[in-house]
Coordinates of C-alpha atoms in Angstrom, one line a residue:
M1 CA -14.0 13.6 9.7
L2 CA -17.4 14.7 10.9
N3 CA -19.1 12.2 13.2
N4 CA -22.8 11.5 12.7
I5 CA -25.8 11.7 15.0
E6 CA -29.4 11.2 14.0
I7 CA -31.5 13.6 16.1
F8 CA -34.6 12.8 14.1
P9 CA -34.4 9.2 12.7
W10 CA -36.9 8.2 10.1
N11 CA -39.5 5.6 11.2
E12 CA -42.0 3.9 8.9
N13 CA -44.8 4.9 11.3
F14 CA -44.2 8.4 9.8
A15 CA -45.2 7.3 6.3
T16 CA -48.2 9.0 4.9
G17 CA -48.9 6.4 2.2
I18 CA -48.2 9.0 -0.6
A19 CA -44.8 8.1 -2.1
T20 CA -43.9 11.6 -3.3
I21 CA -44.6 13.2 0.1
D22 CA -42.8 10.4 2.0
S23 CA -39.7 10.7 -0.2
Q24 CA -39.6 14.5 0.4
H25 CA -40.1 14.0 4.1
R26 CA -37.0 11.7 4.2
K27 CA -35.0 14.4 2.4
L28 CA -36.2 17.1 4.9
I29 CA -35.2 14.9 7.8
A30 CA -31.8 14.2 6.3
L31 CA -31.2 17.9 6.0
L32 CA -32.3 18.5 9.6
N33 CA -29.9 15.8 10.8
T34 CA -27.1 17.3 8.7
L35 CA -27.8 20.7 10.2
V36 CA -27.8 19.4 13.7
N37 CA -24.5 17.5 13.1
H38 CA -22.8 20.7 11.9
M39 CA -24.1 22.7 14.9
A40 CA -23.2 19.9 17.4
F41 CA -19.7 19.6 16.0
Q42 CA -19.2 23.3 15.8
V43 CA -18.5 23.6 12.1
E44 CA -17.7 27.1 10.9
E45 CA -20.7 29.5 10.5
P46 CA -20.6 29.8 6.7
T47 CA -21.1 26.0 6.4
I48 CA -24.0 26.1 8.9
N49 CA -25.5 29.0 6.9
K50 CA -25.3 27.0 3.8
I51 CA -27.1 24.0 5.3
F52 CA -29.8 26.4 6.7
D53 CA -30.3 27.8 3.2
E54 CA -30.5 24.3 1.7
L55 CA -33.0 23.3 4.3
S56 CA -35.1 26.4 3.7
D57 CA -35.0 26.1 -0.1
Y58 CA -36.0 22.4 0.0
A59 CA -38.8 23.0 2.5
A60 CA -40.2 25.5 0.0
V61 CA -40.1 22.9 -2.8
H62 CA -41.7 20.3 -0.5
F63 CA -44.4 22.7 0.6
Q64 CA -45.3 23.4 -3.0
T65 CA -45.6 19.7 -3.8
E66 CA -47.7 19.0 -0.8
E67 CA -50.0 22.0 -1.3
A68 CA -50.6 21.0 -4.9
I69 CA -51.8 17.6 -3.8
W70 CA -53.9 18.9 -0.9
H71 CA -55.4 21.6 -3.2
Q72 CA -56.4 18.9 -5.7
H73 CA -58.5 17.1 -3.2
L74 CA -59.3 19.7 -0.4
Q75 CA -59.7 22.9 -2.5
G76 CA -60.8 25.8 -0.2
D77 CA -61.3 23.5 2.8
V78 CA -60.2 24.9 6.2
W79 CA -57.8 22.1 6.7
E80 CA -56.0 23.1 3.5
L81 CA -55.8 26.8 4.6
E82 CA -54.5 25.8 8.0
H83 CA -51.8 23.6 6.4
Q84 CA -50.7 26.4 4.1
A85 CA -50.5 28.8 7.1
A86 CA -48.2 26.3 8.9
H87 CA -45.9 26.1 5.8
T88 CA -45.7 29.9 5.6
D89 CA -44.7 30.1 9.2
F90 CA -42.0 27.5 9.1
V91 CA -39.2 29.3 7.3
T92 CA -40.0 32.6 9.0
Q93 CA -39.7 30.9 12.4
V94 CA -36.4 29.1 11.6
M95 CA -34.7 32.3 10.3
Q96 CA -36.0 34.3 13.2
L97 CA -34.5 31.8 15.6
K98 CA -31.2 31.8 13.8
S99 CA -31.1 35.6 13.8
E100 CA -30.8 35.5 17.6
E101 CA -27.1 34.6 17.3
G102 CA -26.3 38.3 17.8
T103 CA -28.2 38.6 21.1
K104 CA -27.9 35.1 22.8
P105 CA -25.1 32.6 23.4
L106 CA -24.7 30.2 20.5
D107 CA -25.6 27.2 22.6
E108 CA -28.9 28.7 23.5
V109 CA -29.7 29.6 19.9
I110 CA -28.8 26.1 18.8
E111 CA -31.1 24.5 21.5
G112 CA -33.9 26.8 20.4
I113 CA -33.5 25.8 16.7
V114 CA -33.3 22.1 17.5
T115 CA -36.3 22.2 19.8
F116 CA -38.4 24.0 17.2
L117 CA -37.3 21.9 14.2
T118 CA -37.7 18.5 15.9
H119 CA -41.1 19.5 17.5
W120 CA -42.4 21.0 14.3
L121 CA -41.4 18.2 12.0
A122 CA -42.7 15.5 14.4
L123 CA -46.0 17.3 14.8
H124 CA -46.3 18.3 11.1
I125 CA -45.3 14.9 9.6
I126 CA -47.0 12.5 12.1
E127 CA -50.1 14.5 12.7
S128 CA -50.9 17.1 10.1
D129 CA -49.4 15.5 6.9
K130 CA -50.5 12.0 7.9
R131 CA -54.1 13.3 8.6
M132 CA -54.2 15.1 5.3
A133 CA -52.9 12.0 3.5
K134 CA -55.6 9.8 5.1
V135 CA -58.2 12.2 3.8
V136 CA -56.8 11.9 0.3
L137 CA -56.6 8.1 0.4
A138 CA -60.1 7.8 2.0
L139 CA -61.9 9.9 -0.6
P140 CA -62.5 7.2 -3.2
A141 CA -64.3 5.0 -0.5
A142 CA -65.9 7.8 1.5
G143 CA -67.8 9.4 -1.3
S144 CA -67.5 13.0 0.2
L145 CA -64.8 15.2 1.7
A146 CA -66.6 15.5 4.9
Q147 CA -66.9 11.7 5.3
A148 CA -63.2 11.3 4.4
K149 CA -62.3 13.8 7.1
I150 CA -64.3 11.8 9.7
M151 CA -62.5 8.6 8.6
A152 CA -59.2 10.4 8.9
D153 CA -60.0 11.7 12.4
D154 CA -61.0 8.2 13.5
A155 CA -57.8 6.7 12.1
M156 CA -55.7 9.4 13.9
S157 CA -57.2 8.7 17.3
G158 CA -56.2 6.1 19.9
A159 CA -52.9 4.5 19.2
T160 CA -51.9 7.0 16.6
R161 CA -52.5 9.9 19.0
A162 CA -50.5 8.1 21.7
L163 CA -47.7 7.7 19.2
I164 CA -47.7 11.4 18.3
E165 CA -47.6 12.4 22.0
T166 CA -44.8 9.9 22.7
V167 CA -42.7 10.9 19.8
I168 CA -43.0 14.6 20.4
S169 CA -42.2 14.2 24.1
M170 CA -39.2 12.0 23.4
Y171 CA -37.8 14.4 20.8
D172 CA -38.3 17.4 23.0
K173 CA -36.4 15.8 25.8
M174 CA -33.8 13.8 23.8
A175 CA -32.9 16.2 21.0
N176 CA -31.2 19.0 23.0
H177 CA -29.7 16.5 25.4
T178 CA -28.0 14.7 22.6
V179 CA -26.8 17.9 21.0
R180 CA -25.5 19.3 24.3
M181 CA -23.7 16.0 25.1
T182 CA -22.2 15.8 21.6
R183 CA -21.0 19.4 21.7
E184 CA -19.5 18.8 25.2
I185 CA -17.7 15.7 23.9
Y186 CA -16.5 17.6 20.8
K187 CA -15.3 20.6 22.9
R188 CA -13.4 18.2 25.2
K189 CA -11.8 16.5 22.2
Q190 CA -10.9 19.9 20.8
T191 CA -9.3 20.9 24.1
E192 CA -7.4 17.7 24.2
Q193 CA -6.1 18.2 20.7
E194 CA -5.1 21.8 21.5
L195 CA -3.2 20.5 24.6
R196 CA -1.5 17.9 22.4
D197 CA -0.6 20.6 19.8
A198 CA 0.7 22.9 22.5
H199 CA 2.8 20.1 24.0
E200 CA 4.2 19.3 20.6
E201 CA 5.0 23.0 20.0
L202 CA 6.8 23.2 23.4
R203 CA 8.7 20.0 22.7
A204 CA 9.8 21.4 19.3
A205 CA 10.7 24.8 20.9
K206 CA 12.7 22.9 23.6
E207 CA 14.6 20.9 20.9
Q208 CA 15.3 24.1 18.9
A209 CA 16.6 25.8 22.1
E210 CA 18.8 22.8 22.9
V211 CA 20.2 22.8 19.3
A212 CA 20.8 26.6 19.5
N213 CA 22.5 26.2 22.8
R214 CA 24.8 23.5 21.5
S215 CA 25.6 25.5 18.4
K216 CA 26.4 28.6 20.5
S217 CA 28.6 26.5 22.8
E218 CA 30.5 25.1 19.8
F219 CA 30.7 28.7 18.4
L220 CA 32.2 30.0 21.6
A221 CA 34.6 27.1 21.8
T222 CA 35.7 27.9 18.2
I223 CA 36.0 31.7 18.9
S224 CA 38.0 30.9 22.0
H225 CA 40.4 28.8 20.0
E226 CA 40.7 31.4 17.3
L227 CA 41.4 34.1 19.9
R228 CA 43.9 32.0 21.8
T229 CA 46.0 31.1 18.7
P230 CA 47.0 34.7 17.7
L231 CA 47.3 35.7 21.4
Q232 CA 49.7 32.9 22.0
G233 CA 51.7 34.0 19.0
L234 CA 51.7 37.6 20.3
L235 CA 52.9 36.5 23.7
G236 CA 55.5 34.0 22.4
F237 CA 57.2 36.3 19.9
A238 CA 57.0 39.3 22.3
E239 CA 58.8 37.2 24.9
L240 CA 61.5 36.4 22.3
L241 CA 61.9 40.1 21.5
A242 CA 62.2 40.8 25.2
L243 CA 65.2 38.4 25.5
G244 CA 67.3 40.6 23.3
N245 CA 69.8 38.0 22.2
I246 CA 68.3 37.4 18.8
S247 CA 69.6 38.3 15.3
E248 CA 68.2 41.1 13.2
N249 CA 66.5 38.6 10.9
E250 CA 64.9 36.9 13.9
R251 CA 63.7 40.2 15.2
M252 CA 62.1 41.1 11.9
E253 CA 60.5 37.7 11.8
C254 CA 59.1 38.1 15.3
A255 CA 57.7 41.6 14.4
S256 CA 56.1 40.1 11.3
Y257 CA 54.4 37.3 13.4
I258 CA 53.2 39.9 16.0
Y259 CA 51.8 42.1 13.2
N260 CA 50.0 39.2 11.5
S261 CA 48.6 37.9 14.9
G262 CA 47.3 41.4 15.7
K263 CA 45.8 41.7 12.3
S264 CA 44.1 38.3 12.7
L265 CA 42.7 39.4 16.1
V266 CA 41.3 42.7 14.6
E267 CA 39.7 40.8 11.7
L268 CA 38.1 38.3 14.1
I269 CA 36.8 41.0 16.4
D270 CA 35.4 42.9 13.4
E271 CA 33.5 39.8 12.3
I272 CA 32.1 39.3 15.8
L273 CA 31.0 43.0 16.1
G274 CA 29.6 42.9 12.6
H275 CA 27.5 39.8 13.4
A276 CA 26.3 41.4 16.6
K277 CA 25.2 44.5 14.8
L278 CA 23.3 42.5 12.2
E279 CA 21.6 40.5 14.9
A280 CA 20.6 43.6 16.8
G281 CA 19.3 45.3 13.6
K282 CA 21.8 48.2 14.1
M283 CA 23.8 47.8 10.9
A284 CA 23.5 51.1 8.9
L285 CA 24.2 51.3 5.2
T286 CA 26.3 54.2 3.8
M287 CA 25.4 54.7 0.2
S288 CA 27.8 55.9 -2.5
V289 CA 28.2 55.7 -6.3
C290 CA 30.6 53.2 -7.6
Q291 CA 31.4 51.1 -10.7
P292 CA 31.2 47.3 -10.1
G293 CA 34.2 46.6 -12.3
Q294 CA 36.4 49.0 -10.4
L295 CA 35.1 47.5 -7.1
L296 CA 36.1 44.0 -8.2
S297 CA 39.6 45.2 -9.1
D298 CA 40.0 47.0 -5.7
V299 CA 39.0 43.9 -3.7
A300 CA 41.2 41.6 -5.8
A301 CA 44.2 43.8 -5.2
L302 CA 43.9 43.3 -1.4
F303 CA 44.4 39.5 -1.9
A304 CA 46.9 39.7 -4.8
K305 CA 49.9 38.7 -2.7
T306 CA 48.1 35.8 -0.9
V307 CA 46.8 34.5 -4.3
Q308 CA 50.3 34.8 -5.8
K309 CA 51.9 33.1 -2.8
K310 CA 49.6 30.0 -3.2
G311 CA 50.3 29.9 -6.9
L312 CA 46.7 30.6 -7.9
A313 CA 45.3 32.6 -10.8
S314 CA 42.9 35.5 -10.2
V315 CA 40.2 36.7 -12.7
Q316 CA 37.8 39.6 -12.3
T317 CA 34.8 39.8 -14.6
W318 CA 32.1 42.6 -14.9
T319 CA 29.5 41.6 -17.5
G320 CA 27.6 44.8 -17.6
L321 CA 28.1 48.1 -19.5
Q322 CA 31.5 49.6 -19.2
G323 CA 31.3 52.8 -17.2
Q324 CA 27.9 52.0 -15.7
S325 CA 27.7 53.1 -12.0
Y326 CA 25.3 52.3 -9.2
E327 CA 24.4 53.6 -5.8
M328 CA 25.2 51.1 -3.1
D329 CA 27.2 50.6 0.2
A330 CA 30.5 49.9 -1.5
V331 CA 32.3 49.4 1.8
R332 CA 29.9 46.6 2.8
V333 CA 30.0 45.0 -0.7
R334 CA 33.8 45.0 -0.5
Q335 CA 33.5 43.3 2.9
M336 CA 31.2 40.7 1.5
L337 CA 33.4 40.0 -1.4
G338 CA 36.4 39.9 0.9
N339 CA 34.8 37.2 3.0
L340 CA 34.0 35.1 -0.1
I341 CA 37.5 35.5 -1.6
S342 CA 39.2 34.7 1.7
N343 CA 37.2 31.5 1.9
A344 CA 38.0 30.6 -1.7
I345 CA 41.7 31.1 -1.2
K346 CA 41.7 29.2 2.1
F347 CA 40.2 26.0 0.5
T348 CA 41.8 26.1 -2.9
T349 CA 45.3 24.6 -3.5
T350 CA 45.5 24.9 -7.3
G351 CA 43.7 26.6 -10.1
T352 CA 41.8 29.9 -10.3
I353 CA 39.8 32.3 -8.2
E354 CA 37.2 34.1 -10.3
V355 CA 35.3 37.1 -9.0
K356 CA 32.3 38.1 -11.1
A357 CA 29.6 40.8 -11.1
E358 CA 26.6 41.1 -13.3
E359 CA 23.3 43.0 -13.6
I360 CA 20.6 40.3 -13.6
E361 CA 17.5 42.4 -13.4
R362 CA 16.4 46.0 -13.9
A363 CA 13.1 47.9 -13.3
N364 CA 13.1 51.6 -14.0
D365 CA 16.1 53.0 -12.1
E366 CA 16.6 50.0 -9.8
A367 CA 18.8 47.0 -10.7
V368 CA 19.6 43.7 -9.1
L369 CA 23.3 43.0 -9.1
R370 CA 24.8 39.6 -8.5
F371 CA 28.4 39.1 -7.2
S372 CA 30.0 35.7 -7.2
V373 CA 33.3 34.0 -6.3
T374 CA 34.2 30.8 -7.9
D375 CA 37.1 28.6 -6.9
T376 CA 38.6 25.3 -8.1
G377 CA 39.0 23.8 -4.6
H378 CA 37.8 20.5 -3.2
G379 CA 34.1 21.6 -3.1
I380 CA 31.6 21.3 -0.3
K381 CA 29.8 18.0 0.6
P382 CA 26.1 18.2 -0.1
E383 CA 25.2 17.7 3.6
F384 CA 27.1 20.8 4.6
Q385 CA 25.7 23.1 1.9
P386 CA 22.4 24.0 3.6
L387 CA 24.2 25.0 6.8
L388 CA 26.8 27.4 5.4
F389 CA 24.8 30.6 5.7
Q390 CA 23.1 29.7 9.0
R391 CA 24.1 31.3 12.3
F392 CA 26.7 29.3 14.3
E393 CA 25.9 26.1 12.3
Q394 CA 28.8 26.5 9.9
V395 CA 31.3 26.0 12.7
N396 CA 30.3 22.4 12.7
S397 CA 31.7 22.0 9.2
A398 CA 34.9 20.0 8.9
L399 CA 36.0 22.4 6.3
T400 CA 35.8 25.4 8.6
Q401 CA 37.5 23.5 11.4
K402 CA 40.3 22.7 8.9
G403 CA 40.7 26.2 7.6
G404 CA 40.3 28.1 10.8
G405 CA 38.3 31.3 11.3
S406 CA 35.2 32.2 13.3
G407 CA 32.8 30.7 10.8
L408 CA 30.7 33.9 10.9
G409 CA 31.8 35.2 7.4
L410 CA 29.0 33.7 5.3
S411 CA 26.4 34.5 8.0
I412 CA 27.5 38.1 7.8
V413 CA 27.3 38.0 4.0
K414 CA 23.8 36.7 4.2
G415 CA 22.7 39.3 6.7
L416 CA 24.2 42.2 4.6
A417 CA 22.6 40.8 1.4
T418 CA 19.2 40.7 3.1
L419 CA 19.7 44.2 4.4
M420 CA 20.4 45.4 0.8
G421 CA 17.3 43.7 -0.5
G422 CA 19.0 40.6 -1.9
T423 CA 19.7 37.0 -1.2
V424 CA 22.6 34.4 -1.2
G425 CA 23.3 31.0 -2.6
L426 CA 25.9 28.5 -3.7
T427 CA 26.6 25.7 -6.1
S428 CA 29.3 23.2 -5.4
Q429 CA 30.7 19.8 -6.6
E430 CA 33.2 17.8 -4.6
N431 CA 36.7 18.0 -6.1
R432 CA 35.6 20.5 -8.7
G433 CA 35.0 23.7 -6.9
T434 CA 32.4 26.0 -5.5
T435 CA 30.6 29.2 -6.5
V436 CA 29.2 31.3 -3.7
W437 CA 27.1 34.4 -4.7
F438 CA 25.0 37.2 -3.2
S439 CA 22.7 39.7 -4.8
I440 CA 21.8 43.2 -3.8
R441 CA 19.4 45.9 -5.1
A442 CA 21.1 49.1 -6.3
K443 CA 19.9 52.3 -7.7
V444 CA 21.1 52.8 -11.3
D445 CA 23.3 55.9 -11.7
R446 CA 24.5 57.2 -15.0
V447 CA 27.0 55.9 -17.6
Q448 CA 30.4 57.4 -16.9
G449 CA 33.6 57.0 -18.7
P450 CA 35.2 53.6 -19.5
E451 CA 36.3 51.6 -16.4
S452 CA 40.0 51.2 -15.9

């Protein structure tokens, strides 16, 4: 909130005795104080310009009011003409001083404006306006303009003259000193606030870095565990084979374990490399034309045995036109769907895995396709849901710990979806299942024959 300083406080000694003029003088002084406040507290230039304009506009209205009164009683007199000249010069002087912003430091310009305004208003109100008002008020008793002017001069001498000189001297010395001090205090407060803001930003950055380091440490611990498990399997079953005194069935079982462990290692390394490429911005898309329905069938076939072994049902649904094809990176889309299906199978003990694709938006020859995988597993707790697509964070989830894996799968899906102009999301209810989806932008190709 703007603090207030009164650089030109109203004093009843300034009253002219003409109510209309005194009321307008108060308004002018209020505008002057507002302008000085805005300059002292470094309000933005458009606001200062607005106050300048208001001050100039009101001064013009006030001058018209004054001149009408003076003209009624001093028509053609030299005092009237001098007063009119002073009014004409006022706005020109103020705007000329303000125009020096482009050639002088702002502080110097402000000092010049404050000095001029306080000096001019003090001199104009206390001396010129008050003298003219005394002439108007003395006319009924004086009998002539000349006598009224003599009476006004007498009234303005002595103590009144001393008051004028004191006020002008005081304002000349105090006005700019007050503004300078106020600006200095305000600048100091601004600097202190900037330092506090900078400290807060550093504190927040430090906390973020610490969280990131903890997350990365947990990620590395998880990766180490996931690498160690298949490696131990490889070494253990290789040692059994080396012994030689095992049956043919045991030998086949060892070979199967070695194959599966090696496959797990390759998949894990592929995930790490894929994540690294996305992080470095080096993931390149290879576009090809494919039909979404066929793509769903191809991916589902890769998991058919696993789904069957767990006693789950599998459903694939393409809601768009049969035979419609699109240009996309089919290999990456299969990878993304594979990650989602793998997670769904991992955390589903009974029920169905549904893989679905749909066109949700089209503009000219570009469409937005949405792919989703829905399971009937135990669902995801609300507190874990916002974390699932974040880097490293998902390894903190009890679900990921239970199911194994690097925890990078959904992060990779998000990165690829973003690369393809889409986004990701999920809906989940505990004990009822989860739907995880991603969207991509794809160029619409032509309608081919019916999909198989």
